[in-house]
Amino acid sequence: MRCLSLMLLLVFSWGVGATTLERMSGESIDAFLVRTAPRNRQPVQKPVVTDALGFSAPVLLVAYAATSNDSPDPSPGVQLFLFVPKQSDSYERVLIDTYEPEGADASIESIFFSSIDKTSDKKLFVIVSWEQNHAIVKGTLYQTFIYSLTPKSADAKPQYLQALSDKLSGGCDCWRADEPASKARYKNAAQVRAGLLKIK
């Protein structure tokens, strides 16, 4: 469907590894995420707070977008970061993925965890959409991205599960000038979870 840039575990310092960020005393999570945002980026939605990975404290999943179209950032896409608690007031931040524009800027519809087999390991699911407003195609394109993350470890690279992701990607919920309109099968977490049960 498109060439996805899988820039795994690159950090804001533009080096390899993870960036450790300190949260100031009394600082709210929202203020912390804005203050420590990657250069020329800002959070585009409320963080997802979850204990699904089994750390001693909840992890954060945060999406950032460029602050303007004139940003010198080499990638205009939406970036999804994982914040792993290291101590009481510090996090290690790693980049999960970058969702590039596809006719329009990417919009993250849903982030959730779910198991895909009989094991207790949960995979990360990210549903992304792009508005389509072309002469012959109008509507919304949906794609599901599924990642395997090592529980209790930010050191192992997230693995993009492409085959499973393709099976649970929604497609285009679109009007088309040259063929019948199409309906996306998977547009939200409930629909993806239901689809997952059918292929387990």
mmCIF file of C-alpha atoms in Angstrom:
data_model
loop_
_atom_site.group_PDB
_atom_site.id
_atom_site.type_symbol
_atom_site.label_atom_id
_atom_site.label_comp_id
_atom_site.label_asym_id
_atom_site.label_seq_id
_atom_site.Cartn_x
_atom_site.Cartn_y
_atom_site.Cartn_z
ATOM 1 C CA MET A 1 0.000 0.000 0.000
ATOM 2 C CA ARG A 2 2.796 2.364 0.808
ATOM 3 C CA CYS A 3 6.441 2.297 1.771
ATOM 4 C CA LEU A 4 6.505 2.449 5.549
ATOM 5 C CA SER A 5 9.584 3.954 7.136
ATOM 6 C CA LEU A 6 10.501 1.521 9.913
ATOM 7 C CA MET A 7 12.917 3.671 11.896
ATOM 8 C CA LEU A 8 13.084 1.492 14.996
ATOM 9 C CA LEU A 9 14.753 2.638 18.189
ATOM 10 C CA LEU A 10 16.190 5.861 16.803
ATOM 11 C CA VAL A 11 16.262 8.644 19.340
ATOM 12 C CA PHE A 12 15.705 12.360 19.439
ATOM 13 C CA SER A 13 19.424 12.909 19.940
ATOM 14 C CA TRP A 14 19.782 11.461 16.440
ATOM 15 C CA GLY A 15 21.975 8.672 17.789
ATOM 16 C CA VAL A 16 21.289 4.989 18.268
ATOM 17 C CA GLY A 17 19.782 3.782 21.524
ATOM 18 C CA ALA A 18 17.287 5.409 23.838
ATOM 19 C CA THR A 19 16.956 8.833 25.408
ATOM 20 C CA THR A 20 16.492 9.146 29.176
ATOM 21 C CA LEU A 21 14.218 12.041 30.168
ATOM 22 C CA GLU A 22 13.726 13.427 33.675
ATOM 23 C CA ARG A 23 10.317 14.526 34.901
ATOM 24 C CA MET A 24 10.475 17.547 37.211
ATOM 25 C CA SER A 25 8.964 17.488 40.678
ATOM 26 C CA GLY A 26 5.244 18.252 40.526
ATOM 27 C CA GLU A 27 5.210 18.263 36.724
ATOM 28 C CA SER A 28 2.114 16.800 35.098
ATOM 29 C CA ILE A 29 2.439 14.093 32.469
ATOM 30 C CA ASP A 30 1.060 16.439 29.793
ATOM 31 C CA ALA A 31 3.522 19.207 30.680
ATOM 32 C CA PHE A 32 6.400 16.708 30.756
ATOM 33 C CA LEU A 33 5.559 15.416 27.275
ATOM 34 C CA VAL A 34 5.340 18.931 25.834
ATOM 35 C CA ARG A 35 8.591 20.070 27.474
ATOM 36 C CA THR A 36 10.553 17.036 26.292
ATOM 37 C CA ALA A 37 8.999 16.843 22.824
ATOM 38 C CA PRO A 38 11.365 16.101 19.930
ATOM 39 C CA ARG A 39 12.533 19.216 18.116
ATOM 40 C CA ASN A 40 9.793 20.985 16.140
ATOM 41 C CA ARG A 41 7.174 18.473 17.283
ATOM 42 C CA GLN A 42 4.224 18.460 19.662
ATOM 43 C CA PRO A 43 1.880 15.787 21.059
ATOM 44 C CA VAL A 44 -1.180 15.275 18.872
ATOM 45 C CA GLN A 45 -3.331 13.375 21.375
ATOM 46 C CA LYS A 46 -3.539 12.339 24.997
ATOM 47 C CA PRO A 47 -0.937 9.723 25.951
ATOM 48 C CA VAL A 48 -1.956 6.097 26.282
ATOM 49 C CA VAL A 49 -1.013 4.929 29.793
ATOM 50 C CA THR A 50 -0.828 1.156 30.244
ATOM 51 C CA ASP A 51 0.718 -1.569 32.370
ATOM 52 C CA ALA A 52 0.377 -4.151 29.569
ATOM 53 C CA LEU A 53 4.150 -4.651 29.280
ATOM 54 C CA GLY A 54 4.615 -5.640 32.913
ATOM 55 C CA PHE A 55 6.905 -2.884 34.170
ATOM 56 C CA SER A 56 6.806 -1.757 37.798
ATOM 57 C CA ALA A 57 5.051 1.424 36.635
ATOM 58 C CA PRO A 58 2.832 2.149 33.605
ATOM 59 C CA VAL A 59 4.435 2.879 30.237
ATOM 60 C CA LEU A 60 3.335 5.772 28.029
ATOM 61 C CA LEU A 61 2.629 5.701 24.304
ATOM 62 C CA VAL A 62 2.732 9.169 22.778
ATOM 63 C CA ALA A 63 2.253 10.404 19.204
ATOM 64 C CA TYR A 64 4.033 13.565 18.017
ATOM 65 C CA ALA A 65 3.555 15.539 14.805
ATOM 66 C CA ALA A 66 5.573 18.332 13.212
ATOM 67 C CA THR A 67 4.520 21.770 14.443
ATOM 68 C CA SER A 68 4.274 23.211 10.897
ATOM 69 C CA ASN A 69 4.752 22.314 7.252
ATOM 70 C CA ASP A 70 7.860 24.506 7.256
ATOM 71 C CA SER A 71 9.524 22.400 9.957
ATOM 72 C CA PRO A 72 13.131 21.417 9.186
ATOM 73 C CA ASP A 73 12.338 17.923 10.485
ATOM 74 C CA PRO A 74 13.384 15.497 7.706
ATOM 75 C CA SER A 75 10.267 13.383 8.299
ATOM 76 C CA PRO A 76 6.838 15.071 8.233
ATOM 77 C CA GLY A 77 5.113 11.945 9.491
ATOM 78 C CA VAL A 78 3.499 11.284 12.852
ATOM 79 C CA GLN A 79 5.969 9.593 15.209
ATOM 80 C CA LEU A 80 4.900 7.142 17.912
ATOM 81 C CA PHE A 81 7.140 6.870 20.978
ATOM 82 C CA LEU A 82 7.223 4.445 23.893
ATOM 83 C CA PHE A 83 8.141 5.922 27.296
ATOM 84 C CA VAL A 84 9.465 3.225 29.642
ATOM 85 C CA PRO A 85 9.736 4.064 33.381
ATOM 86 C CA LYS A 86 13.316 3.744 34.629
ATOM 87 C CA GLN A 87 13.060 5.371 38.060
ATOM 88 C CA SER A 88 10.353 7.244 39.918
ATOM 89 C CA ASP A 89 10.695 10.401 37.805
ATOM 90 C CA SER A 90 12.549 9.342 34.663
ATOM 91 C CA TYR A 91 11.616 7.602 31.430
ATOM 92 C CA GLU A 92 13.503 6.008 28.586
ATOM 93 C CA ARG A 93 12.028 7.094 25.251
ATOM 94 C CA VAL A 94 12.253 4.919 22.143
ATOM 95 C CA LEU A 95 10.735 5.417 18.701
ATOM 96 C CA ILE A 96 8.247 2.748 17.670
ATOM 97 C CA ASP A 97 7.485 3.963 14.143
ATOM 98 C CA THR A 98 6.843 6.897 11.817
ATOM 99 C CA TYR A 99 3.590 7.138 9.860
ATOM 100 C CA GLU A 100 4.197 9.167 6.711
ATOM 101 C CA PRO A 101 1.574 11.201 4.810
ATOM 102 C CA GLU A 102 -0.542 9.271 2.306
ATOM 103 C CA GLY A 103 -2.644 11.830 0.490
ATOM 104 C CA ALA A 104 -2.948 13.658 3.831
ATOM 105 C CA ASP A 105 -1.253 13.632 7.215
ATOM 106 C CA ALA A 106 -1.626 10.457 9.240
ATOM 107 C CA SER A 107 -4.082 10.393 12.138
ATOM 108 C CA ILE A 108 -3.868 7.763 14.877
ATOM 109 C CA GLU A 109 -7.355 6.397 15.501
ATOM 110 C CA SER A 110 -6.573 3.893 18.250
ATOM 111 C CA ILE A 111 -3.702 2.395 20.263
ATOM 112 C CA PHE A 112 -4.250 -0.777 22.268
ATOM 113 C CA PHE A 113 -2.694 -4.082 23.344
ATOM 114 C CA SER A 114 -4.054 -7.562 22.688
ATOM 115 C CA SER A 115 -2.773 -11.135 22.621
ATOM 116 C CA ILE A 116 -2.735 -12.883 19.237
ATOM 117 C CA ASP A 117 -2.320 -16.465 20.448
ATOM 118 C CA LYS A 118 -2.641 -18.566 23.605
ATOM 119 C CA THR A 119 0.385 -16.973 25.270
ATOM 120 C CA SER A 120 0.088 -14.081 27.715
ATOM 121 C CA ASP A 121 2.298 -11.821 25.588
ATOM 122 C CA LYS A 122 0.384 -8.841 24.267
ATOM 123 C CA LYS A 123 1.093 -7.134 20.963
ATOM 124 C CA LEU A 124 0.819 -3.418 20.280
ATOM 125 C CA PHE A 125 -1.928 -2.457 17.806
ATOM 126 C CA VAL A 126 -2.014 0.967 16.142
ATOM 127 C CA ILE A 127 -4.852 1.949 13.797
ATOM 128 C CA VAL A 128 -3.886 4.819 11.484
ATOM 129 C CA SER A 129 -6.064 6.726 9.012
ATOM 130 C CA TRP A 130 -5.524 9.199 6.177
ATOM 131 C CA GLU A 131 -8.191 11.429 4.645
ATOM 132 C CA GLN A 132 -8.413 11.011 0.859
ATOM 133 C CA ASN A 133 -9.647 13.965 -1.191
ATOM 134 C CA HIS A 134 -8.716 13.364 -4.800
ATOM 135 C CA ALA A 135 -10.609 13.913 -8.033
ATOM 136 C CA ILE A 136 -11.542 10.233 -8.375
ATOM 137 C CA VAL A 137 -11.228 9.001 -4.767
ATOM 138 C CA LYS A 138 -12.711 10.567 -1.632
ATOM 139 C CA GLY A 139 -12.971 9.093 1.837
ATOM 140 C CA THR A 140 -10.670 7.663 4.497
ATOM 141 C CA LEU A 141 -7.895 5.091 4.221
ATOM 142 C CA TYR A 142 -7.314 2.819 7.240
ATOM 143 C CA GLN A 143 -4.306 0.687 8.079
ATOM 144 C CA THR A 144 -3.499 -1.433 11.139
ATOM 145 C CA PHE A 145 0.079 -1.779 12.393
ATOM 146 C CA ILE A 146 0.896 -4.573 14.840
ATOM 147 C CA TYR A 147 4.165 -4.794 16.783
ATOM 148 C CA SER A 148 5.743 -7.325 19.081
ATOM 149 C CA LEU A 149 7.400 -5.705 22.109
ATOM 150 C CA THR A 150 9.486 -7.651 24.596
ATOM 151 C CA PRO A 151 7.746 -7.476 28.003
ATOM 152 C CA LYS A 152 9.700 -5.656 30.711
ATOM 153 C CA SER A 153 12.415 -4.633 28.245
ATOM 154 C CA ALA A 154 12.978 -1.524 26.154
ATOM 155 C CA ASP A 155 16.236 -2.939 24.809
ATOM 156 C CA ALA A 156 14.777 -5.361 22.259
ATOM 157 C CA LYS A 157 13.685 -3.821 18.980
ATOM 158 C CA PRO A 158 9.936 -3.699 18.376
ATOM 159 C CA GLN A 159 9.127 -6.162 15.587
ATOM 160 C CA TYR A 160 6.609 -5.068 12.954
ATOM 161 C CA LEU A 161 4.298 -7.998 12.192
ATOM 162 C CA GLN A 162 3.526 -7.191 8.569
ATOM 163 C CA ALA A 163 1.625 -10.330 7.550
ATOM 164 C CA LEU A 164 -0.815 -10.061 10.463
ATOM 165 C CA SER A 165 -1.057 -6.290 10.049
ATOM 166 C CA ASP A 166 -2.085 -6.703 6.405
ATOM 167 C CA LYS A 167 -4.836 -9.172 7.354
ATOM 168 C CA LEU A 168 -6.346 -6.704 9.828
ATOM 169 C CA SER A 169 -5.931 -3.489 7.828
ATOM 170 C CA GLY A 170 -9.182 -1.791 6.953
ATOM 171 C CA GLY A 171 -8.579 -0.521 3.444
ATOM 172 C CA CYS A 172 -10.329 2.473 1.951
ATOM 173 C CA ASP A 173 -13.737 3.638 3.130
ATOM 174 C CA CYS A 174 -14.116 5.578 -0.080
ATOM 175 C CA TRP A 175 -16.222 6.843 -2.945
ATOM 176 C CA ARG A 176 -14.595 6.182 -6.311
ATOM 177 C CA ALA A 177 -15.396 7.778 -9.650
ATOM 178 C CA ASP A 178 -14.394 4.792 -11.782
ATOM 179 C CA GLU A 179 -15.639 1.837 -9.680
ATOM 180 C CA PRO A 180 -18.092 1.006 -6.868
ATOM 181 C CA ALA A 181 -17.564 2.588 -3.471
ATOM 182 C CA SER A 182 -15.574 0.536 -0.978
ATOM 183 C CA LYS A 183 -16.088 -0.011 2.745
ATOM 184 C CA ALA A 184 -13.248 -0.395 5.244
ATOM 185 C CA ARG A 185 -13.598 -3.527 7.384
ATOM 186 C CA TYR A 186 -11.405 -2.443 10.294
ATOM 187 C CA LYS A 187 -11.740 1.173 11.423
ATOM 188 C CA ASN A 188 -11.601 0.885 15.217
ATOM 189 C CA ALA A 189 -10.308 -1.294 18.035
ATOM 190 C CA ALA A 190 -13.554 -3.269 18.416
ATOM 191 C CA GLN A 191 -13.581 -4.248 14.745
ATOM 192 C CA VAL A 192 -9.904 -5.238 14.785
ATOM 193 C CA ARG A 193 -10.374 -7.324 17.944
ATOM 194 C CA ALA A 194 -13.332 -9.092 16.334
ATOM 195 C CA GLY A 195 -11.300 -9.769 13.213
ATOM 196 C CA LEU A 196 -8.431 -11.100 15.292
ATOM 197 C CA LEU A 197 -10.716 -13.687 16.906
ATOM 198 C CA LYS A 198 -11.650 -15.018 13.465
ATOM 199 C CA ILE A 199 -8.053 -15.666 12.407
ATOM 200 C CA LYS A 200 -6.628 -17.005 15.690
#
